[in-house]
mmCIF file of C-alpha atoms in Angstrom:
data_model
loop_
_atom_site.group_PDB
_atom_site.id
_atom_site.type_symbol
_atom_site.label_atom_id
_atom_site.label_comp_id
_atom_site.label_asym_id
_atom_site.label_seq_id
_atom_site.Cartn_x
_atom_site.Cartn_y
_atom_site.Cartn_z
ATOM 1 C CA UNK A 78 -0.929 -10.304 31.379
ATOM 2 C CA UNK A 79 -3.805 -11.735 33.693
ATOM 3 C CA UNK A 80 -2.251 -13.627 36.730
ATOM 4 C CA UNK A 81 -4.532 -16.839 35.845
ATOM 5 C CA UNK A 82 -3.915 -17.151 32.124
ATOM 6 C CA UNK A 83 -3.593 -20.542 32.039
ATOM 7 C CA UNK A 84 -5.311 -23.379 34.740
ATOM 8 C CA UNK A 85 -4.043 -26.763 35.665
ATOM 9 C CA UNK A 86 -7.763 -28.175 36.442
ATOM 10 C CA UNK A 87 -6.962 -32.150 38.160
ATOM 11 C CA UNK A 88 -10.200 -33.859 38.422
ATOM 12 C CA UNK A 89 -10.671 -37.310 40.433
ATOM 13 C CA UNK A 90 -14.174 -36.506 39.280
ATOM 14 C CA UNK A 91 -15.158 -36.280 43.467
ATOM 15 C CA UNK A 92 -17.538 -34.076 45.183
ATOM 16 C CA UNK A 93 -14.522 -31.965 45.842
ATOM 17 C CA UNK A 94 -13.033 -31.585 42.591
ATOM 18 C CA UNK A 95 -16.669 -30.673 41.627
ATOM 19 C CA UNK A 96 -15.955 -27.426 44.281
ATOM 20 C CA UNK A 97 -12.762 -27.063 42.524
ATOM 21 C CA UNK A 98 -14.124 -26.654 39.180
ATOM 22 C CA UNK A 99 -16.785 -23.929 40.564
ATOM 23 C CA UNK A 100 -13.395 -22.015 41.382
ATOM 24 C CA UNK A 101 -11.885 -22.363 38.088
ATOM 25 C CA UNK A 102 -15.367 -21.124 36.342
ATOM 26 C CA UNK A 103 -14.918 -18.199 38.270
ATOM 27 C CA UNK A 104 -10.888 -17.473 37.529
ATOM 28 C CA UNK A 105 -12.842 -16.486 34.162
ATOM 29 C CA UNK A 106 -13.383 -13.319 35.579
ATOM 30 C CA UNK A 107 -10.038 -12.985 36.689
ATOM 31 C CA UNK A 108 -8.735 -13.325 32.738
ATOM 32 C CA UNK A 109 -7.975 -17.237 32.532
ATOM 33 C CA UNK A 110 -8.474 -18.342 29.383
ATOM 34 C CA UNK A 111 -7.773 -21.968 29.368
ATOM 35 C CA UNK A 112 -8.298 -24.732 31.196
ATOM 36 C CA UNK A 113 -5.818 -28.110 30.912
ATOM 37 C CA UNK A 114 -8.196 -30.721 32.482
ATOM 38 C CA UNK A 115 -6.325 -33.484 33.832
ATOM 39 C CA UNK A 116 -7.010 -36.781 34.778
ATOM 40 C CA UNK A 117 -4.400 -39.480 36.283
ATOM 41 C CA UNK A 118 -5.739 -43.046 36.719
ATOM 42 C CA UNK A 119 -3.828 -45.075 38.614
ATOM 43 C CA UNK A 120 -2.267 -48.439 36.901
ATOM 44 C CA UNK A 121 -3.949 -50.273 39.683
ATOM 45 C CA UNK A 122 -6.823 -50.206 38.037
ATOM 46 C CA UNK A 123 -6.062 -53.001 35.624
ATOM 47 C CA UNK A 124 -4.569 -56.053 35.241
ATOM 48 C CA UNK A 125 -1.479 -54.987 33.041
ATOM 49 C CA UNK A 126 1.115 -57.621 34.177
ATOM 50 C CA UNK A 127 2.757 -57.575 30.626
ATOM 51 C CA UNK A 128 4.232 -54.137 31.841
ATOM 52 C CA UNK A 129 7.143 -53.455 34.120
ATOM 53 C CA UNK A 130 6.348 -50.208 34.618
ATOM 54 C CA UNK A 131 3.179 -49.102 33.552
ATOM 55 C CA UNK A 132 3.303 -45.431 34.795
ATOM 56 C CA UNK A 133 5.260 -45.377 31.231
ATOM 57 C CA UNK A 134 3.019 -45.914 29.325
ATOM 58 C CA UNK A 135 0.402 -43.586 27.673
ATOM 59 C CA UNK A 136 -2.991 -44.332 27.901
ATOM 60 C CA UNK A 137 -3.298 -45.753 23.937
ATOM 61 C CA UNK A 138 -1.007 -48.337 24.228
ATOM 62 C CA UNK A 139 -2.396 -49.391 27.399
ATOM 63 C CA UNK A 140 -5.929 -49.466 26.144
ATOM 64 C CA UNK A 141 -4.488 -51.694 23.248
ATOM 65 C CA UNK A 142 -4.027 -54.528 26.149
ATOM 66 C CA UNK A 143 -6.598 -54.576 28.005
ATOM 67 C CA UNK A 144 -9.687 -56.683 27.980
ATOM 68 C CA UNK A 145 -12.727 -55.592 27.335
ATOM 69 C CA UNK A 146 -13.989 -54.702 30.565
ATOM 70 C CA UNK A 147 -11.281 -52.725 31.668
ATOM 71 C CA UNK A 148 -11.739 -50.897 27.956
ATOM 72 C CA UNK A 149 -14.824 -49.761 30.102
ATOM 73 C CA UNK A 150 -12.902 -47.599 32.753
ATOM 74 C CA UNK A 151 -11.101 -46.013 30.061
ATOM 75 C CA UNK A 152 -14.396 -45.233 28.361
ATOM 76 C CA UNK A 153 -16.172 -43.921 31.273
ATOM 77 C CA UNK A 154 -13.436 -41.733 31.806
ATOM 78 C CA UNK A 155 -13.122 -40.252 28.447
ATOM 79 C CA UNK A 156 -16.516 -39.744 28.819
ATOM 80 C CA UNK A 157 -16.415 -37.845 32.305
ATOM 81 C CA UNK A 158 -13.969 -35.891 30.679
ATOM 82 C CA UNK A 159 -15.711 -35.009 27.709
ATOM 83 C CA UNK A 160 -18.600 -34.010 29.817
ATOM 84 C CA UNK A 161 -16.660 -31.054 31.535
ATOM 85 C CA UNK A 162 -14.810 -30.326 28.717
ATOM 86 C CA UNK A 163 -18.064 -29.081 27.178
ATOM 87 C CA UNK A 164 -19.182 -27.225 30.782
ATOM 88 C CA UNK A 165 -15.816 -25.517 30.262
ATOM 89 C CA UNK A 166 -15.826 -24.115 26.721
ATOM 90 C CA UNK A 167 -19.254 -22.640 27.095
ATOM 91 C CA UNK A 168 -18.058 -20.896 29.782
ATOM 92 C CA UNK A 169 -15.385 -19.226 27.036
ATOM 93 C CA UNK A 170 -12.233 -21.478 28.060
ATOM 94 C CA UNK A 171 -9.762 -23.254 25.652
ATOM 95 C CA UNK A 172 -9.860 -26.828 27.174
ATOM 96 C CA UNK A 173 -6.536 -28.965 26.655
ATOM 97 C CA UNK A 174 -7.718 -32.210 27.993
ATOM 98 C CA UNK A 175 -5.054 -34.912 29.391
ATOM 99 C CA UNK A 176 -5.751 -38.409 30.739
ATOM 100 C CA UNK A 177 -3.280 -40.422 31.532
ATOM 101 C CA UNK A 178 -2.121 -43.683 33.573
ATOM 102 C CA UNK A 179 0.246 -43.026 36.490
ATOM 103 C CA UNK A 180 0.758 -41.536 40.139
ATOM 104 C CA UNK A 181 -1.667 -38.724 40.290
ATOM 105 C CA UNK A 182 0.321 -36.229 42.536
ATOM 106 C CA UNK A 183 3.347 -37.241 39.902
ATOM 107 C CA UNK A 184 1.531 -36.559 36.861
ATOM 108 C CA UNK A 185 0.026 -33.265 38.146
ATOM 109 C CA UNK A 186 2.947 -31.842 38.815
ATOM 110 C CA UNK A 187 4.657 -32.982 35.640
ATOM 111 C CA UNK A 188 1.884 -31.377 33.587
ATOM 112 C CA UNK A 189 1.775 -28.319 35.236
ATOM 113 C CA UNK A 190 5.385 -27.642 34.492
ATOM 114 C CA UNK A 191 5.197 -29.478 30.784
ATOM 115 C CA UNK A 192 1.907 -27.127 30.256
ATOM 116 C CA UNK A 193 3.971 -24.521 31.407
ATOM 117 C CA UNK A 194 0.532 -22.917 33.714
ATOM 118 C CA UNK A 195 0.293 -20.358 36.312
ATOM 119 C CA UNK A 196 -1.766 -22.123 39.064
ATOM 120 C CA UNK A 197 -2.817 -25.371 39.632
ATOM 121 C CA UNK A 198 -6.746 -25.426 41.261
ATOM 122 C CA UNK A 199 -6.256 -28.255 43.521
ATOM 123 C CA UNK A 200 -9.106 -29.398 46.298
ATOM 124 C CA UNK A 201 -8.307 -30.235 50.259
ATOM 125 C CA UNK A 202 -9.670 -32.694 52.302
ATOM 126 C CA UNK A 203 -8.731 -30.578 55.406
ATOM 127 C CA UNK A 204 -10.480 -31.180 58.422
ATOM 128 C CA UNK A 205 -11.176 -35.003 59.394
ATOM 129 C CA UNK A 206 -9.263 -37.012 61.518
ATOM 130 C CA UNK A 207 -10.767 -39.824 59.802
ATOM 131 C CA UNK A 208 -9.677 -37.858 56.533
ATOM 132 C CA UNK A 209 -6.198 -37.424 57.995
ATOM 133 C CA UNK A 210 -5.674 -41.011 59.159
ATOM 134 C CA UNK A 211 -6.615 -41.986 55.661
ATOM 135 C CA UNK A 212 -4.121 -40.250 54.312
ATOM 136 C CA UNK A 213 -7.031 -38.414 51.807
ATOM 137 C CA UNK A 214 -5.709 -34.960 50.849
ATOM 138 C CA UNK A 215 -2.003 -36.294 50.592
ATOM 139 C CA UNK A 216 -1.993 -35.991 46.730
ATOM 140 C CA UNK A 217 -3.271 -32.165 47.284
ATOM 141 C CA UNK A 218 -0.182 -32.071 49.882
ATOM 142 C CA UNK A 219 2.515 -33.361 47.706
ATOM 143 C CA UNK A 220 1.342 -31.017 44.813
ATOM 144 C CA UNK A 221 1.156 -27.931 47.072
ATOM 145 C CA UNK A 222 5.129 -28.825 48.075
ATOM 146 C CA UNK A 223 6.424 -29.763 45.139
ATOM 147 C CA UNK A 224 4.526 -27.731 42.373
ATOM 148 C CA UNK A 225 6.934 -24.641 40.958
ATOM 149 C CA UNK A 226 3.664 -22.720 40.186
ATOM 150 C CA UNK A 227 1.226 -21.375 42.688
ATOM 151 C CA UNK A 228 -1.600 -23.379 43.798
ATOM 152 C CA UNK A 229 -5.261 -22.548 44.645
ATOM 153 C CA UNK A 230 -5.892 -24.714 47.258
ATOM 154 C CA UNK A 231 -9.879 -25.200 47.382
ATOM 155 C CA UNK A 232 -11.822 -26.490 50.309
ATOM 156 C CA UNK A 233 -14.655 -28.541 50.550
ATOM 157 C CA UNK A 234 -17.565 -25.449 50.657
ATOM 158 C CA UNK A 235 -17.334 -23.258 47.897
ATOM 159 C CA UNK A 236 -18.731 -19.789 49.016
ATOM 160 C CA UNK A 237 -20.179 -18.125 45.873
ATOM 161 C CA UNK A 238 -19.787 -14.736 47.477
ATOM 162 C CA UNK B 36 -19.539 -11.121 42.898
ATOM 163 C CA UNK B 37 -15.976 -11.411 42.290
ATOM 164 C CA UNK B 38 -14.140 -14.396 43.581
ATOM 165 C CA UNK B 39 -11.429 -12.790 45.621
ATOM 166 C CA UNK B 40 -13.038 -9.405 46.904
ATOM 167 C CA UNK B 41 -11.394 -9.810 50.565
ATOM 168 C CA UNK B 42 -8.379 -11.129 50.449
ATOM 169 C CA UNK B 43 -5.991 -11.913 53.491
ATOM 170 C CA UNK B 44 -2.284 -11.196 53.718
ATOM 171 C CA UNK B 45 -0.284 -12.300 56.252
ATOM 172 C CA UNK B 46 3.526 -10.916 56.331
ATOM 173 C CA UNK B 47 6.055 -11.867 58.367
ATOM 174 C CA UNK B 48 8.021 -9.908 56.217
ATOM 175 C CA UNK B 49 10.068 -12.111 54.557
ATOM 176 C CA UNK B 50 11.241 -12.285 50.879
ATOM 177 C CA UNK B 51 8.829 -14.979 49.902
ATOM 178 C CA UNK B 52 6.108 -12.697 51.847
ATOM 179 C CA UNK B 53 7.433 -9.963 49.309
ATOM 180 C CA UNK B 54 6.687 -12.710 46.284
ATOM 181 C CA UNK B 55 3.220 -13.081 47.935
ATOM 182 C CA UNK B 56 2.885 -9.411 47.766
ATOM 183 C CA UNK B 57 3.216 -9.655 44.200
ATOM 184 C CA UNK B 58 0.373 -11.687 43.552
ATOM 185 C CA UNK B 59 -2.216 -9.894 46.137
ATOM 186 C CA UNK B 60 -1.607 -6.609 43.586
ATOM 187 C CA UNK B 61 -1.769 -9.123 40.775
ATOM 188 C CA UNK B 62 -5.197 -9.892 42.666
ATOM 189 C CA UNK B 63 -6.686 -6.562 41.668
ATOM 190 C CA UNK B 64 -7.161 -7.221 38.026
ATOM 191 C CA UNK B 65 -9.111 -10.201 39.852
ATOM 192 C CA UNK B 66 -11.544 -8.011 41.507
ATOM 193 C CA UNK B 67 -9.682 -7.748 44.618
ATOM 194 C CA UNK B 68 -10.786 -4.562 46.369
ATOM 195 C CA UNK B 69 -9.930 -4.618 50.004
ATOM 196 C CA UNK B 70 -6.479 -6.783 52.060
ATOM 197 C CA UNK B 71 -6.663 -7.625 54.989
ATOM 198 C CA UNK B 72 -3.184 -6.903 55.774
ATOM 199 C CA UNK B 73 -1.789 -8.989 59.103
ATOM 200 C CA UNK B 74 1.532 -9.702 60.830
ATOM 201 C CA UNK B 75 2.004 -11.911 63.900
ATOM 202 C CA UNK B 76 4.043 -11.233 66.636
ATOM 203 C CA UNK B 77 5.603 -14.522 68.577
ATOM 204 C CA UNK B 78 4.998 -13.196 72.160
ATOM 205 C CA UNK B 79 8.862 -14.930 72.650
ATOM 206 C CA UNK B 80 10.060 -12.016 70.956
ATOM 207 C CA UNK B 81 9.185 -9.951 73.830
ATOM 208 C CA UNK B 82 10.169 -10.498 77.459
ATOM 209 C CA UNK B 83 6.380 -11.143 79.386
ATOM 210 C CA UNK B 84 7.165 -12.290 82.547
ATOM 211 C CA UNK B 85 4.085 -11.156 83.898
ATOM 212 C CA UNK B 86 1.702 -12.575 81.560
ATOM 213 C CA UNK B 87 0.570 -16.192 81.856
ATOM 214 C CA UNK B 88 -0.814 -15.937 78.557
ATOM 215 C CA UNK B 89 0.542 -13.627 76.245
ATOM 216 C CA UNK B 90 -1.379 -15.036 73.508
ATOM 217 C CA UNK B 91 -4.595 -13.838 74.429
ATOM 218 C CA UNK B 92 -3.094 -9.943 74.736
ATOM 219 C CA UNK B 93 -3.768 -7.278 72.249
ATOM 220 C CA UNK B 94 -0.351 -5.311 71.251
ATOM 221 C CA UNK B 95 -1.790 -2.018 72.822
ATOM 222 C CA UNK B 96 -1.531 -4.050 76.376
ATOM 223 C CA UNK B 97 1.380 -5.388 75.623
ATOM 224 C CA UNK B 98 2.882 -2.405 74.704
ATOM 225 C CA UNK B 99 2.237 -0.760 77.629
ATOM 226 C CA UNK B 100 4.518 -3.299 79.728
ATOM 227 C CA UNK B 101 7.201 -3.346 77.807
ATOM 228 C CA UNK B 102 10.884 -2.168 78.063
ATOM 229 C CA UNK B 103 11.515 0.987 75.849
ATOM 230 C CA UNK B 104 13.824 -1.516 73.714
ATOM 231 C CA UNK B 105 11.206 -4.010 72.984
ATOM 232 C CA UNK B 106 8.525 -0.844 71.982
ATOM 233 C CA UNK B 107 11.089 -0.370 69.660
ATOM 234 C CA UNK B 108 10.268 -4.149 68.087
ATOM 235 C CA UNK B 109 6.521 -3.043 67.811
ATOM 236 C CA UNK B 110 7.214 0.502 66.380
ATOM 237 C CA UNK B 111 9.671 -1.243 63.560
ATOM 238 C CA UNK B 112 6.970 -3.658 62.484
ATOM 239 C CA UNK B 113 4.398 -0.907 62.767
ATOM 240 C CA UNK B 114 6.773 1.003 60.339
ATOM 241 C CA UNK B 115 6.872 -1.829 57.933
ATOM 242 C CA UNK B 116 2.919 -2.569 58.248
ATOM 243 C CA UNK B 117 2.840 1.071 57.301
ATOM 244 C CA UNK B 118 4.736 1.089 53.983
ATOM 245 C CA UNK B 119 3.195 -2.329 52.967
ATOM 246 C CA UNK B 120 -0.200 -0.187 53.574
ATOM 247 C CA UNK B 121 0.980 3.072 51.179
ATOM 248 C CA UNK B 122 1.743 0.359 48.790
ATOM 249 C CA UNK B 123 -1.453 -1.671 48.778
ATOM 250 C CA UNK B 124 -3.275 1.717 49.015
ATOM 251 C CA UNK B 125 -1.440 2.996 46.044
ATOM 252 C CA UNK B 126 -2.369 0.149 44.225
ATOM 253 C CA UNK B 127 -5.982 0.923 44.686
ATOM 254 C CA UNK B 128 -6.795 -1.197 47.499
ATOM 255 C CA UNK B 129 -8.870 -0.976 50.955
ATOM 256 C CA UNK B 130 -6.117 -1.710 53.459
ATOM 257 C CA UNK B 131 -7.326 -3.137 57.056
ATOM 258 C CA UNK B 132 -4.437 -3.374 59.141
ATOM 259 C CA UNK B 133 -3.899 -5.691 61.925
ATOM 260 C CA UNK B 134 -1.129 -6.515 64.288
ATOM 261 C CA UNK B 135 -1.336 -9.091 66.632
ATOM 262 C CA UNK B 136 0.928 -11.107 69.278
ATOM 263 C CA UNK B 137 0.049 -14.755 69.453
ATOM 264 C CA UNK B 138 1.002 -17.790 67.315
ATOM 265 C CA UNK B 139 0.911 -17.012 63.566
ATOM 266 C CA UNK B 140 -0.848 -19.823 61.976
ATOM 267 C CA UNK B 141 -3.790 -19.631 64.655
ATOM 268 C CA UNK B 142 -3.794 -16.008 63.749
ATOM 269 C CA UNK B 143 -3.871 -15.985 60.508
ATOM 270 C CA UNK B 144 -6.783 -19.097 60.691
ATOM 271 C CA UNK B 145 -8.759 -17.088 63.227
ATOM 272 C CA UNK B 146 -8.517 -13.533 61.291
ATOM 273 C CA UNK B 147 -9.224 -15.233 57.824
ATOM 274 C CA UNK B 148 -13.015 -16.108 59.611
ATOM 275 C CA UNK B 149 -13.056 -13.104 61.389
ATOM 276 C CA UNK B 150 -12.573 -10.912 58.985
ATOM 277 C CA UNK B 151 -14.466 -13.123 56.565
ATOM 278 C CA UNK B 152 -11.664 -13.087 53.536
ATOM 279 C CA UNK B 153 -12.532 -14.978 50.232
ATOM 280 C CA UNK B 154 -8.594 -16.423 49.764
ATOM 281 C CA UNK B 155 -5.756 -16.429 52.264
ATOM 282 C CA UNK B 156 -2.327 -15.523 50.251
ATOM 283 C CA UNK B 157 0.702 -17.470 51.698
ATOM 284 C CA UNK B 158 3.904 -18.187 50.438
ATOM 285 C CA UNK B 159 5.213 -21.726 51.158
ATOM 286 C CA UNK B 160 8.754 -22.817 51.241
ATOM 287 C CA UNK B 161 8.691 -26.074 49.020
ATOM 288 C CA UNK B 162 11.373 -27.822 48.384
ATOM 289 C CA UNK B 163 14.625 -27.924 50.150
ATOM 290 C CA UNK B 164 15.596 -31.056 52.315
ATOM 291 C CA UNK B 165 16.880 -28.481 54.529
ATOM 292 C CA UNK B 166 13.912 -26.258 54.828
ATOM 293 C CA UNK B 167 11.854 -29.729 55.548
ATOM 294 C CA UNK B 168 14.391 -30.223 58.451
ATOM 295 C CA UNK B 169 14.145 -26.867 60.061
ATOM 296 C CA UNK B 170 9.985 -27.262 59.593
ATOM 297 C CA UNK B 171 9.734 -24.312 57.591
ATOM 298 C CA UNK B 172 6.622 -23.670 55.868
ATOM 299 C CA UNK B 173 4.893 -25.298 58.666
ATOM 300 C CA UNK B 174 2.744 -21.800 58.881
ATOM 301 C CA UNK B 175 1.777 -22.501 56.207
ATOM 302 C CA UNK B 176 0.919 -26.129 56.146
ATOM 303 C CA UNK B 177 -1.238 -25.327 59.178
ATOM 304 C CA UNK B 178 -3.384 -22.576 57.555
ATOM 305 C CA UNK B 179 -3.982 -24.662 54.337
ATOM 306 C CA UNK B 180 -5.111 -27.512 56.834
ATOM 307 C CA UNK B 181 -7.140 -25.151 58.982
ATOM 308 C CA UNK B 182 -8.610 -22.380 56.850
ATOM 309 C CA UNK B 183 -11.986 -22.600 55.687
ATOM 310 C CA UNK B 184 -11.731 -20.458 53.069
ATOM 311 C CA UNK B 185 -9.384 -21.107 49.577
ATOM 312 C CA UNK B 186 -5.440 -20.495 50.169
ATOM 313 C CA UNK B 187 -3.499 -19.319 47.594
ATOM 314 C CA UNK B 188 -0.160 -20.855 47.738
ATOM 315 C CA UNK B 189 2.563 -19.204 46.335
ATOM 316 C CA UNK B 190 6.458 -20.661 45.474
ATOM 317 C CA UNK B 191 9.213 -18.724 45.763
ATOM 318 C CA UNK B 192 9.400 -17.691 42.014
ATOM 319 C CA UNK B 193 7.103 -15.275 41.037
ATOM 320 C CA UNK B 194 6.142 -15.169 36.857
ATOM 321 C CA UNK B 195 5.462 -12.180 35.651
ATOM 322 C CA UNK B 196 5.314 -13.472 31.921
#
C-alpha cells in the first residue's frame, strides 16, 4: 500500500499553498492517488447575522442568504477551486473537492480524519518575526498538533531537486 | 528527480522515533535512496567540567575526556546507531551516520543544510495536556520552525492500512 495514498491538499489559494501543491504533484511519484482539495472560508467574510453559529452551516445554505455580492466570493472560490481541480486530474489524481464555511485549522483537521487520509500537505510561514508576531503560520501549527495523521509540512521554497 | 532522495532521521531513540522509523522505510517506495541517520547527545549527559563549550565538541574529543562510565553512554548509543544502520541498510538504503553532542533541534536544523536532505522525518508528541506541560515535542516545534527544507511530521500512530 503506498504511504501517500490519499492527500489532504488545504489551499488559502497563497503563494505558499501554491509551493504546497508543487509537493503534492510530486507525492504522484510516491503512489498518491487522490487529492481532497480543501478550502475553509471563514464566516467573517459575510454579513450572515441571521445565524448563531455559522461555522454550522454548509456552504449551500449559506449561499441561499447572502446578497448578491457576497454570492461573488463564493463564486470566485468555486472557481479557484475548479481551476486546480483540473491541474490535479491531469496530473492522474482523483480530486474530492471540499469548500466549506468555518475555522480553517478546525475544518482541516476534521476532514482529514472524516476523509480518513494519510498526510495532510500543509505550508509554513517559518521564518519572520514579522510573520511570527502576526500570528501567520498558526493554522499550519494547530494542524501539525492536533492532526492524527502525519503532516508534510512545506516551506516557502520548493526545491525541485 | 524524486522528491525525497535524502532524507534526514533524527533518533533519540524513543518509541515515537521507532514510528518515525516506519515511515523513512515506507520512504523507499518514494524514491528514498540514502538517510541521513543522526542522534544528539545533550552534553548534560556527560560530566564536562573542562569544557566551556561542549556544544561546539565533536564526540571523538569528547570521548577522549571522559570517565570510562560515561564512554560507556557513547558506546550504547553507538550500538543502537549501529542496528538502526543494519536495518536501514537492509532495507536498501545508503546509511550516513552521524553522532553529535550539542543541542538536538540546532543539530538536527544545522545537519538537515549540511547534509542537504530533501525532508526531515520527526515524530511530534501532539496532544496530551500533559505532554504540553512538560514542553515535549518542543524538538520538534523548533525544527519545523527552523528547517528550510519540508518536515515530515509524524503522530504517534503509525497506519499501515
Amino acid at each position: 500500500m503506498p504511504l501517500f495514498k490519499k492527500v489532504l491538499y488545504p489551499t488559502d489559494f497563497s503563494e505558499l499553498a501554491e509551493v504546497s501543491k508543487n509537493y503534492v504533484i510530486k507525492l504522484r511519484e510516491a503512489g498518491a492517488e487522490e487529492v481532497v482539495l480543501l478550502h475553509v472560508i471563514h464566516p467573517l467574510e459575510f454579513s450572515l447575522p441571521q445565524f448563531d453559529d455559522p461555522f454550522a452551516l454548509d456552504v449551500a445554505t449559506i449561499y441561499a442568504h447572502l446578497p448578491e455580492i457576497e454570492k461573488e466570493i463564493i463564486k470566485r472560490h468555486e472557481e479557484l477551486m475548479n481551476e486546480i481541480e483540473s491541474e490535479l486530474r491531469e496530473k492522474g489524481f482523483k480530486v474530492d473537492k471540499v469548500l466549506v464555511v468555518g475555522d480553517p485549522k478546525e475544518e482541516i483537521v476534521r476532514v482529514a480524519e472524516e476523509k480518513n487520509v494519510n498526510v495532510i500537505v500543509i505550508g509554513y510561514h517559518g521564518k519572520g518575526l514579522l510573520e511570527r508576531i502576526l500570528e501567520m503560520g498558526s493554522t499550519a501549527k494547530a494542524v501539525i498538533r492536533k492532526a492524527k495523521c502525519p503532516v508534510l509540512v512545506v516551506k516557502k521554497e520548493f526545491r525541485e531537486e
